[in-house]
XYZ file of N, CA, C and O in Angstrom:
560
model
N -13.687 13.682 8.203
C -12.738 13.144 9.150
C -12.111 11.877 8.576
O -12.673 10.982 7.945
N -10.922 11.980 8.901
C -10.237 10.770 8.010
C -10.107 9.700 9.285
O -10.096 10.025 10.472
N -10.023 8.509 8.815
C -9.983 7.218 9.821
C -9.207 6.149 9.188
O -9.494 5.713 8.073
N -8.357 5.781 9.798
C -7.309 4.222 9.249
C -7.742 2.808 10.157
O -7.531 2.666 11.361
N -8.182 2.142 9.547
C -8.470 0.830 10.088
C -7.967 -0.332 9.792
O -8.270 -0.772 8.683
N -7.261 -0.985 10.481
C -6.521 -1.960 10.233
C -7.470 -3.377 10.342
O -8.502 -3.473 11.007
N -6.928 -4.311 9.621
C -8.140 -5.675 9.837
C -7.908 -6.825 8.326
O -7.416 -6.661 7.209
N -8.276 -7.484 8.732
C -8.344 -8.806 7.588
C -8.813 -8.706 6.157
O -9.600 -7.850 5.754
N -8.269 -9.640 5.434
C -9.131 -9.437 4.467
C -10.742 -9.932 4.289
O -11.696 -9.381 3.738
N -10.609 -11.269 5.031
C -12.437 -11.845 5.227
C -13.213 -10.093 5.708
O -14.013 -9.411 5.067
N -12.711 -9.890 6.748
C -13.563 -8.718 7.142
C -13.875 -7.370 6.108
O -14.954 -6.786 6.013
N -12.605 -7.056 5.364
C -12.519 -5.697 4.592
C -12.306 -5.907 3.092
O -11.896 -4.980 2.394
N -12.507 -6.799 2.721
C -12.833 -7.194 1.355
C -13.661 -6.230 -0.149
O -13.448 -5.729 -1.253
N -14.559 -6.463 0.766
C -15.278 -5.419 -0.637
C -14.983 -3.835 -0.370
O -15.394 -3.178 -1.326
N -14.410 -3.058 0.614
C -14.214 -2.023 0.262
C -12.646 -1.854 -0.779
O -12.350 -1.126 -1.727
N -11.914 -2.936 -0.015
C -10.316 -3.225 -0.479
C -10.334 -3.527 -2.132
O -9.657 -2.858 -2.913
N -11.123 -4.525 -2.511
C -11.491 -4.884 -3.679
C -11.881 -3.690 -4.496
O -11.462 -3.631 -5.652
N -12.570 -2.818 -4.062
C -13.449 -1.805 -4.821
C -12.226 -0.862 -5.002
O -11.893 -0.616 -6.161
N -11.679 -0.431 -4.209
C -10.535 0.664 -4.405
C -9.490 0.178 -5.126
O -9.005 1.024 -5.878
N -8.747 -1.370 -5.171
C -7.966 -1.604 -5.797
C -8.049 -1.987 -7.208
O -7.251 -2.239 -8.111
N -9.698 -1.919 -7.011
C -10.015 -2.575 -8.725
C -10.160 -1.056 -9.298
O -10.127 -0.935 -10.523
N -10.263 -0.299 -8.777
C -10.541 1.167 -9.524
C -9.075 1.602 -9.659
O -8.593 1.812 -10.772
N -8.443 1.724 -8.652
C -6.929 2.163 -8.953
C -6.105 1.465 -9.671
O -5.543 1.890 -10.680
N -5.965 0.218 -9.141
C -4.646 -0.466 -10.639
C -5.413 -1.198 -11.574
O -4.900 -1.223 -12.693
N -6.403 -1.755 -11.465
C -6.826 -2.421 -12.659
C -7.774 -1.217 -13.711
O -7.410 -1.342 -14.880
N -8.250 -0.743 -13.637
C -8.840 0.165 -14.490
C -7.718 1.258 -15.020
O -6.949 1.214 -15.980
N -7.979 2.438 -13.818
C -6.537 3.739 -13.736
C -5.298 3.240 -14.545
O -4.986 3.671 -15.655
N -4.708 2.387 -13.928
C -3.321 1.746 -14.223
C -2.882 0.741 -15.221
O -1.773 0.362 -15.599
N -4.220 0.402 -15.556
C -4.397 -1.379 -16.240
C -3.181 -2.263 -15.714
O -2.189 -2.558 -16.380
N -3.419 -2.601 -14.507
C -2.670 -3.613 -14.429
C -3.628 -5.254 -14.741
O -4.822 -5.395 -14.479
N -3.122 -5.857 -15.079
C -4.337 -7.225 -15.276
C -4.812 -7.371 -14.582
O -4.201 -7.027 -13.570
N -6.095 -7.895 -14.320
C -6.854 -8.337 -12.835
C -6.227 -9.374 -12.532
O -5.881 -9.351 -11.350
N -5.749 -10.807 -13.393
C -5.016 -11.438 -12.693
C -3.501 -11.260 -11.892
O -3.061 -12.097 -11.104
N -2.988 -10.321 -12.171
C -1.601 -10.152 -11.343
C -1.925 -9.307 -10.140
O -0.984 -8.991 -9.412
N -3.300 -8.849 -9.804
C -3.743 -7.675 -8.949
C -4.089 -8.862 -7.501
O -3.702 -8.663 -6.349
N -4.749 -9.845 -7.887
C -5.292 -10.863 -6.966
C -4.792 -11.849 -6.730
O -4.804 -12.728 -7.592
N -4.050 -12.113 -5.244
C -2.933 -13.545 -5.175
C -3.137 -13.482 -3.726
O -3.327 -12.444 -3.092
N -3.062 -15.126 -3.065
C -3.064 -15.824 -1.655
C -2.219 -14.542 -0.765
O -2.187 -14.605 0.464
N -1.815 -13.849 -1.214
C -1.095 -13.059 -0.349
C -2.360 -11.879 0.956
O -2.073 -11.624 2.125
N -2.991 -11.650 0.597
C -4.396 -11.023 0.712
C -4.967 -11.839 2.014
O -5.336 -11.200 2.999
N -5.007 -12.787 1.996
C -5.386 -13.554 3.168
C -4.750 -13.832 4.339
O -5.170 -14.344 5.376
N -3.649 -13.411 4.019
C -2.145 -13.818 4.975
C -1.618 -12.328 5.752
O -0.614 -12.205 6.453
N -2.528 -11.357 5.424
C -1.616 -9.888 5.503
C -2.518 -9.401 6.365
O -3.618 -9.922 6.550
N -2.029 -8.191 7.043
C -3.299 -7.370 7.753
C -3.152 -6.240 6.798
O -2.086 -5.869 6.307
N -4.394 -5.699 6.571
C -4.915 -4.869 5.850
C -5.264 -3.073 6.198
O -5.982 -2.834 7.169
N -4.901 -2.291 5.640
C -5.650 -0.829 5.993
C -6.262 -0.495 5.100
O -6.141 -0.797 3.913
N -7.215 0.381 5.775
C -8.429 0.785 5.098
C -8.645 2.352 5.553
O -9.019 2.682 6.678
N -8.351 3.231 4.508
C -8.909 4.770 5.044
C -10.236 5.218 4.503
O -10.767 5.054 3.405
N -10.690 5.956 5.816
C -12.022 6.063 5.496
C -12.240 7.607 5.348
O -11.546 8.315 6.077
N -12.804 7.996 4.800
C -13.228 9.787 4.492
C -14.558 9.985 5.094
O -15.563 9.684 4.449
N -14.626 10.411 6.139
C -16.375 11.037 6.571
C -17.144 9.191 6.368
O -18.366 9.037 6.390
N -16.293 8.149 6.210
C -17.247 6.856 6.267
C -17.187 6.082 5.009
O -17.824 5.059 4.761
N -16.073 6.892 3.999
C -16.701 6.458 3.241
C -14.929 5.665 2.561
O -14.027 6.497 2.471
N -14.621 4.417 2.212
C -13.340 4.183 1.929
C -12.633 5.029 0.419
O -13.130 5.106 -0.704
N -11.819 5.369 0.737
C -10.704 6.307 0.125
C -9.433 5.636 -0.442
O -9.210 5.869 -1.630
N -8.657 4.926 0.147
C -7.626 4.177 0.047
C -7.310 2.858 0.942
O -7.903 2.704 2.010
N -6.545 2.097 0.570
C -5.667 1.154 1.126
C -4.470 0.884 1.211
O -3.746 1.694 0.631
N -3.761 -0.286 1.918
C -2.417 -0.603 1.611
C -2.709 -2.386 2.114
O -3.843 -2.845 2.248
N -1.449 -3.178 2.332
C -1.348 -4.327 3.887
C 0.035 -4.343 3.948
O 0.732 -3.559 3.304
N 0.506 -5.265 4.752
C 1.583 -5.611 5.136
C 1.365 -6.811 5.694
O 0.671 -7.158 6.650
N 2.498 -7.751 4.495
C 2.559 -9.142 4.505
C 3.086 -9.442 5.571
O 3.524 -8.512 6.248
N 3.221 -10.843 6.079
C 3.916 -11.122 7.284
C 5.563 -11.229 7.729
O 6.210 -11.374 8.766
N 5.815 -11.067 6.287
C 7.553 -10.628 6.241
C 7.788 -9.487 6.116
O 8.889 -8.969 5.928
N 6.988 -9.097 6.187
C 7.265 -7.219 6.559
C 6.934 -6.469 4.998
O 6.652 -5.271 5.022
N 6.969 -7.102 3.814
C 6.424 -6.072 2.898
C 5.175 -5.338 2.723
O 4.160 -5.905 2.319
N 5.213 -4.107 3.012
C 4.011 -3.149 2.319
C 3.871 -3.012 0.994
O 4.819 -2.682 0.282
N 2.606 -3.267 0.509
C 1.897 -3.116 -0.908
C 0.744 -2.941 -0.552
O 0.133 -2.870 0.514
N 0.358 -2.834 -2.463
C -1.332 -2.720 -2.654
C -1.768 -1.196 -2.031
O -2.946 -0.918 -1.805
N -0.645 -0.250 -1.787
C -0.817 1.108 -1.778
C -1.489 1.804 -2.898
O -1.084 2.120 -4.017
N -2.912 1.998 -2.146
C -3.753 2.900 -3.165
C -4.418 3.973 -2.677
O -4.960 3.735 -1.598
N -4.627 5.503 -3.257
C -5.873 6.292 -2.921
C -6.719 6.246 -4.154
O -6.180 6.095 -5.251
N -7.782 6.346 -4.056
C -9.012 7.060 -5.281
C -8.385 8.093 -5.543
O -8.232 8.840 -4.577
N -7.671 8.642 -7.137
C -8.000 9.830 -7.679
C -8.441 11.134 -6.740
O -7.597 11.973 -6.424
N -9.665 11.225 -6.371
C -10.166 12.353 -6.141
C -9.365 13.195 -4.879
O -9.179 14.393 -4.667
N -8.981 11.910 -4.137
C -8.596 12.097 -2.811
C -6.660 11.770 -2.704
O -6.163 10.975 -1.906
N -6.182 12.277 -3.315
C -4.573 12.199 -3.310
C -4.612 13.438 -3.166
O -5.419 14.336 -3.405
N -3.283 13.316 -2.596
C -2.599 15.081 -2.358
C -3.258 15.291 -0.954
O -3.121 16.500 -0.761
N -3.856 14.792 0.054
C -4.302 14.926 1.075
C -3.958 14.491 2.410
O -4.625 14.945 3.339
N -2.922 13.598 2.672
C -2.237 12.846 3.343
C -2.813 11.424 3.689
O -2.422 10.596 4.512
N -3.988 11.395 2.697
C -3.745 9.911 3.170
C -3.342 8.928 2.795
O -3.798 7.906 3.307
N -2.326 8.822 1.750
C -1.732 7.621 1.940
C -0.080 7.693 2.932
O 0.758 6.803 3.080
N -0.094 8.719 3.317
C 0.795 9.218 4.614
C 0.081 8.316 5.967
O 0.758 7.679 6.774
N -1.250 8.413 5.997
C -1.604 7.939 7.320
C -1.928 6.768 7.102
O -2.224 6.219 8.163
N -2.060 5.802 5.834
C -1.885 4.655 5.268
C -0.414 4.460 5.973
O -0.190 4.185 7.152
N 0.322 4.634 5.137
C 1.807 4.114 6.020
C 2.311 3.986 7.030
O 3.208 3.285 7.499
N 1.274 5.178 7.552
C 2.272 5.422 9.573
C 1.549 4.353 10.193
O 2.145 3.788 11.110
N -0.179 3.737 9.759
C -0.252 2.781 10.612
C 0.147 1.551 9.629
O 0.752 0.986 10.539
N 0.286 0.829 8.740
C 1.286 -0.057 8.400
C 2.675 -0.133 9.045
O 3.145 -1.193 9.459
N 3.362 1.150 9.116
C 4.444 1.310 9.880
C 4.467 0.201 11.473
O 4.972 -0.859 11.841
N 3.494 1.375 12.057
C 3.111 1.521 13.277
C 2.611 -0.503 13.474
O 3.266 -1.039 14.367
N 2.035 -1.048 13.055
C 2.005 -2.218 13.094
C 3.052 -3.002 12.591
O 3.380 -3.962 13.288
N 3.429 -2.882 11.929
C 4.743 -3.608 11.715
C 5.678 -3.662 12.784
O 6.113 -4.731 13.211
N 6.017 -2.503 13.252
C 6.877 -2.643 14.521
C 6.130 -2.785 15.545
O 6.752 -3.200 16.523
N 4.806 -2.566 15.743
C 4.339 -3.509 16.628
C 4.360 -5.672 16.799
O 4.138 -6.376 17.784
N 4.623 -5.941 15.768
C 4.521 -7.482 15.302
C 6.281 -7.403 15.136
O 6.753 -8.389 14.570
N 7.158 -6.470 15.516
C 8.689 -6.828 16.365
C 9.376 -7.150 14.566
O 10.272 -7.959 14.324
N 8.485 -6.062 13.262
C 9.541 -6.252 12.283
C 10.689 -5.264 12.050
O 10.598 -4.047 11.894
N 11.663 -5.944 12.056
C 13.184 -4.915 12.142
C 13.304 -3.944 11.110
O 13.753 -2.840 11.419
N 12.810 -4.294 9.342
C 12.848 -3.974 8.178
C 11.717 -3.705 7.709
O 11.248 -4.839 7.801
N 10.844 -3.061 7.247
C 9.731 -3.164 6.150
C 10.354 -2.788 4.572
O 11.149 -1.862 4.409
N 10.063 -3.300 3.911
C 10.526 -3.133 1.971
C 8.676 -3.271 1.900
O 7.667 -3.663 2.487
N 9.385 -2.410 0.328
C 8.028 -2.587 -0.366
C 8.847 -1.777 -1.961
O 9.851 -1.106 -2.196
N 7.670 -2.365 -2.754
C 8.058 -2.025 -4.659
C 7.214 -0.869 -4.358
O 6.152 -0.809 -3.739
N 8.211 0.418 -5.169
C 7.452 1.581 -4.774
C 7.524 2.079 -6.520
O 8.587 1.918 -7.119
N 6.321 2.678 -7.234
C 6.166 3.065 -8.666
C 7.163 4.774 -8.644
O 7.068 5.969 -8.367
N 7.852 3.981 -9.034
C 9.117 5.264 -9.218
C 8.360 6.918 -9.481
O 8.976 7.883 -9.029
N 7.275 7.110 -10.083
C 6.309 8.465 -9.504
C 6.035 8.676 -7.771
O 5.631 9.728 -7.276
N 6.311 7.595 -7.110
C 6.245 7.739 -5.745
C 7.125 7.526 -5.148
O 6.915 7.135 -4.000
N 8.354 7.651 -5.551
C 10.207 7.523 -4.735
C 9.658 8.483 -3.839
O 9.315 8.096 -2.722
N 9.514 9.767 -4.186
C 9.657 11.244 -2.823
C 8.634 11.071 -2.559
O 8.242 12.173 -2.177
N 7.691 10.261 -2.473
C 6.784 10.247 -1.608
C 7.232 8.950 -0.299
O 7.015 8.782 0.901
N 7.655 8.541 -0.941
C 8.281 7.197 0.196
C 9.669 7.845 1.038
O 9.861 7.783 2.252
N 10.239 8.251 0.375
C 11.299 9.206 1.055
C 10.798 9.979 2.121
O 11.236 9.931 3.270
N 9.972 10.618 1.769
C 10.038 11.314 2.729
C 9.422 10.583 3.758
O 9.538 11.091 4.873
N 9.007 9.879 3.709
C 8.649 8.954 5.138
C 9.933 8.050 5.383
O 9.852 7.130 6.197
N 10.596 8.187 4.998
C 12.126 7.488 5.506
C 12.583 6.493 5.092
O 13.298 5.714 5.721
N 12.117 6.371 3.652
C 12.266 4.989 2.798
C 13.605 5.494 1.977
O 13.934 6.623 1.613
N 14.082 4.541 1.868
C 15.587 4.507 1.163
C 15.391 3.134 0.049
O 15.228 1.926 0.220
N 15.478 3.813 -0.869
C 15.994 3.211 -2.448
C 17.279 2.302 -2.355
O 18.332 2.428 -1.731
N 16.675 1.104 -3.419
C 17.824 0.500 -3.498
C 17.676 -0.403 -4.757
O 16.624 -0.906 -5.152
N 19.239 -0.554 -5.471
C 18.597 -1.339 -6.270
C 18.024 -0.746 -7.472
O 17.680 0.433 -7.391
N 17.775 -1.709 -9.187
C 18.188 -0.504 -10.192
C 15.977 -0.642 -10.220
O 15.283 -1.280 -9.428
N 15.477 0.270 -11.491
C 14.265 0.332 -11.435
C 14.045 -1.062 -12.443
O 14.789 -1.260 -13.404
N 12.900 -2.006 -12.076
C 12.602 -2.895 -12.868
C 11.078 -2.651 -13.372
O 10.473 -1.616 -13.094
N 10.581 -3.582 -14.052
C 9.141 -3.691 -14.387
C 8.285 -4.703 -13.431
O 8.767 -5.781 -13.082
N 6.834 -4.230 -12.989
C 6.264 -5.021 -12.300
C 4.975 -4.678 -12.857
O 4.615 -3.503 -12.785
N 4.239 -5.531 -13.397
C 2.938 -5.287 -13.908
C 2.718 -4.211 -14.736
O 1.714 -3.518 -14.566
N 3.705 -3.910 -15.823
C 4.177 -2.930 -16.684
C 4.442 -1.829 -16.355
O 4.436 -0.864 -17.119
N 4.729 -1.800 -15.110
C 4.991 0.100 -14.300
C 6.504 0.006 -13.896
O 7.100 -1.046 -13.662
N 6.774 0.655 -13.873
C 8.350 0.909 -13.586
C 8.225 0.963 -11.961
O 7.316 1.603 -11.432
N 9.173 0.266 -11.227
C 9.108 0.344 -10.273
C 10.368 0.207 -9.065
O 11.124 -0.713 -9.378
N 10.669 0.708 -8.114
C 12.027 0.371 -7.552
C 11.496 0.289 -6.196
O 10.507 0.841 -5.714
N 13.161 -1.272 -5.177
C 12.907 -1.007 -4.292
C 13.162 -0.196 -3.408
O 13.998 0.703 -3.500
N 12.241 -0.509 -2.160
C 13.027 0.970 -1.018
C 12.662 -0.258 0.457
O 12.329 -1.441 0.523
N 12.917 0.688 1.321
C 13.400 -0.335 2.943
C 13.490 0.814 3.848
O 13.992 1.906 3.578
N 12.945 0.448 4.965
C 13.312 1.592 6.125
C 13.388 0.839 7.046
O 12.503 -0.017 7.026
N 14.383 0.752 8.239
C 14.800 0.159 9.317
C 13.637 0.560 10.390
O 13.090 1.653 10.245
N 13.280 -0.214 11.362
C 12.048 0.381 11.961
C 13.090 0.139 13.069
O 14.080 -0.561 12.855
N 12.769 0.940 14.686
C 13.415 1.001 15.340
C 12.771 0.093 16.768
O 11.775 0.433 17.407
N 13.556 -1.014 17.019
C 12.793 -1.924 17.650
C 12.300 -1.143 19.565
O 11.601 -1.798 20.338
């Protein structure tokens, strides 16, 4: 059974940590230092859980950007980083934000699309991955 939990970072830390250090810093090599910044403390956080056990993450900063979108390997292709987004979504326009943006790794344009994200803007580099933005109007 899959479960999305939204919550802090003091509170959800070491599962958040564990998934993001396996997905971009290892998987991806992104540096550990560009992976970890004050932003983390300031954001509310999701956390998907599989039968209990964490699977993926995302947050959403207080200006409305979503990042730090991750699943484990094993568990992609399953919808959850679909149900990652709908409650990032889903809170965001709960906290009355008009816009959400987020840097999406150009392997995941049609995956953001199809949740109603619109591209913009040419592809740049962010922690050596190619990446472009996207934006979806949330409907107040």
């Amino acid at each position: 059974m899959l479960n999305v939990e939204l919550g802090d970072w003091a509170s959800m830390a070491p599962a958040l940590e564990a998934i993001r250090r396996e997905v971009f810093i290892v998987e991806q090599q992104v540096p550990e230092e560009m992976e970890w910044d004050a932003e983390d403390a300031t954001s509310v956080h999701a956390l998907a859980l599989l039968d209990g056990h964490p699977v993926g993450c995302g947050r959403l900063l207080p200006d409305g950007h979503i990042g730090r979108m991750a699943v484990r390997a094993p568990h992609r292709s399953r919808g959850i980083g679909r149900a990652l987004l709908q409650a990032l979504l889903a809170e965001a326009q709960r906290r009355g934000v008009r816009e959400v943006v987020l840097h999406a790794q150009t392997h995941a344009l049609r995956f953001y699309e199809r949740q109603g994200f619109v591209a913009d803007g040419p592809v740049f580099d962010e922690a050596g991955i190619a990446h472009r933005r996207m934006s979806r109007a949330l409907v107040s």
